[in-house]
Amino acid sequence: MSDITYASIDPRDPLALSILTSFLREDAERRDGVVPDPERVRVALGAAEIAGLQGAGGDLIIARRGDAVLGCGGVRWIDGDTAEPTLIYALPAFRDAGIEAGIGAELERRARLTGRRGVPRV
């Protein structure tokens, strides 16, 4: 999987919005059994949980192979010692390739680089 790269991304970036929209739609379909209303997805994309995954609030990353976005994940800074992984997602076509595990490992690595020791495993 050495051809997979991970990069921080602003939650408002079009690439981030695209992969997060896929995550939110699939999550709602699995949880509620219905395709979510586009307005509900739009509101969720602007929610503090997602918007806060940058700077002092955390980090949102995307996983890529070349130009293709494979998935995303976030890590929320809880305090100076603790981080919480969130939104770990791989597009369905890439689930068997270990993308989600790679995203989780990258989020843990990034959290540890900030000095946070309390990083729950995903």
PDB file of C-alpha atoms in Angstrom, residues 23 49 53 57-61 72-78 82-89 100-101 103-109 111-112 116 118-122:
ATOM      1  CA  PHE A  23     -19.667   9.090   3.970  1.00  0.00           C
ATOM      2  CA  GLU A  49     -18.012  18.110  14.196  1.00  0.00           C
ATOM      3  CA  LEU A  53     -11.368  19.116  12.050  1.00  0.00           C
ATOM      4  CA  GLY A  57      -9.639  21.482  16.613  1.00  0.00           C
ATOM      5  CA  GLY A  58      -8.089  18.531  14.812  1.00  0.00           C
ATOM      6  CA  ASP A  59      -7.066  17.258  11.410  1.00  0.00           C
ATOM      7  CA  LEU A  60      -9.039  15.955   8.440  1.00  0.00           C
ATOM      8  CA  ILE A  61      -7.129  13.830   5.955  1.00  0.00           C
ATOM      9  CA  CYS A  72     -10.979  10.087   4.546  1.00  0.00           C
ATOM     10  CA  GLY A  73     -10.646  10.306   8.276  1.00  0.00           C
ATOM     11  CA  GLY A  74     -10.471  12.845  11.024  1.00  0.00           C
ATOM     12  CA  VAL A  75      -8.852  13.181  14.384  1.00  0.00           C
ATOM     13  CA  ARG A  76     -10.275  15.541  16.980  1.00  0.00           C
ATOM     14  CA  TRP A  77      -7.974  17.086  19.582  1.00  0.00           C
ATOM     15  CA  ILE A  78      -9.786  16.467  22.870  1.00  0.00           C
ATOM     16  CA  THR A  82      -5.895  13.025  24.068  1.00  0.00           C
ATOM     17  CA  ALA A  83      -7.071  12.663  20.491  1.00  0.00           C
ATOM     18  CA  GLU A  84     -10.172  10.957  19.111  1.00  0.00           C
ATOM     19  CA  PRO A  85     -10.317   9.424  15.635  1.00  0.00           C
ATOM     20  CA  THR A  86     -13.563  10.037  13.761  1.00  0.00           C
ATOM     21  CA  LEU A  87     -15.160   9.761  10.313  1.00  0.00           C
ATOM     22  CA  ILE A  88     -12.892   6.947   9.123  1.00  0.00           C
ATOM     23  CA  TYR A  89     -14.262   6.013   5.736  1.00  0.00           C
ATOM     24  CA  GLU A 100      -9.598   2.248   6.520  1.00  0.00           C
ATOM     25  CA  ALA A 101      -6.832   0.603   8.563  1.00  0.00           C
ATOM     26  CA  ILE A 103      -6.291   5.917   7.537  1.00  0.00           C
ATOM     27  CA  GLY A 104      -6.599   4.916  11.203  1.00  0.00           C
ATOM     28  CA  ALA A 105      -2.838   4.344  11.471  1.00  0.00           C
ATOM     29  CA  GLU A 106      -2.120   7.698   9.814  1.00  0.00           C
ATOM     30  CA  LEU A 107      -4.492   9.514  12.179  1.00  0.00           C
ATOM     31  CA  GLU A 108      -2.796   7.867  15.157  1.00  0.00           C
ATOM     32  CA  ARG A 109       0.627   8.849  13.795  1.00  0.00           C
ATOM     33  CA  ALA A 111      -1.928  12.605  16.845  1.00  0.00           C
ATOM     34  CA  ARG A 112       1.272  11.249  18.366  1.00  0.00           C
ATOM     35  CA  ARG A 116      -0.930  13.290  22.426  1.00  0.00           C
ATOM     36  CA  GLY A 118      -4.162   8.998  24.626  1.00  0.00           C
ATOM     37  CA  VAL A 119      -5.179   7.937  21.145  1.00  0.00           C
ATOM     38  CA  PRO A 120      -7.870   5.228  21.056  1.00  0.00           C
ATOM     39  CA  ARG A 121      -7.169   2.567  18.446  1.00  0.00           C
ATOM     40  CA  VAL A 122      -9.694   2.243  15.630  1.00  0.00           C
TER      41      VAL A 122
END
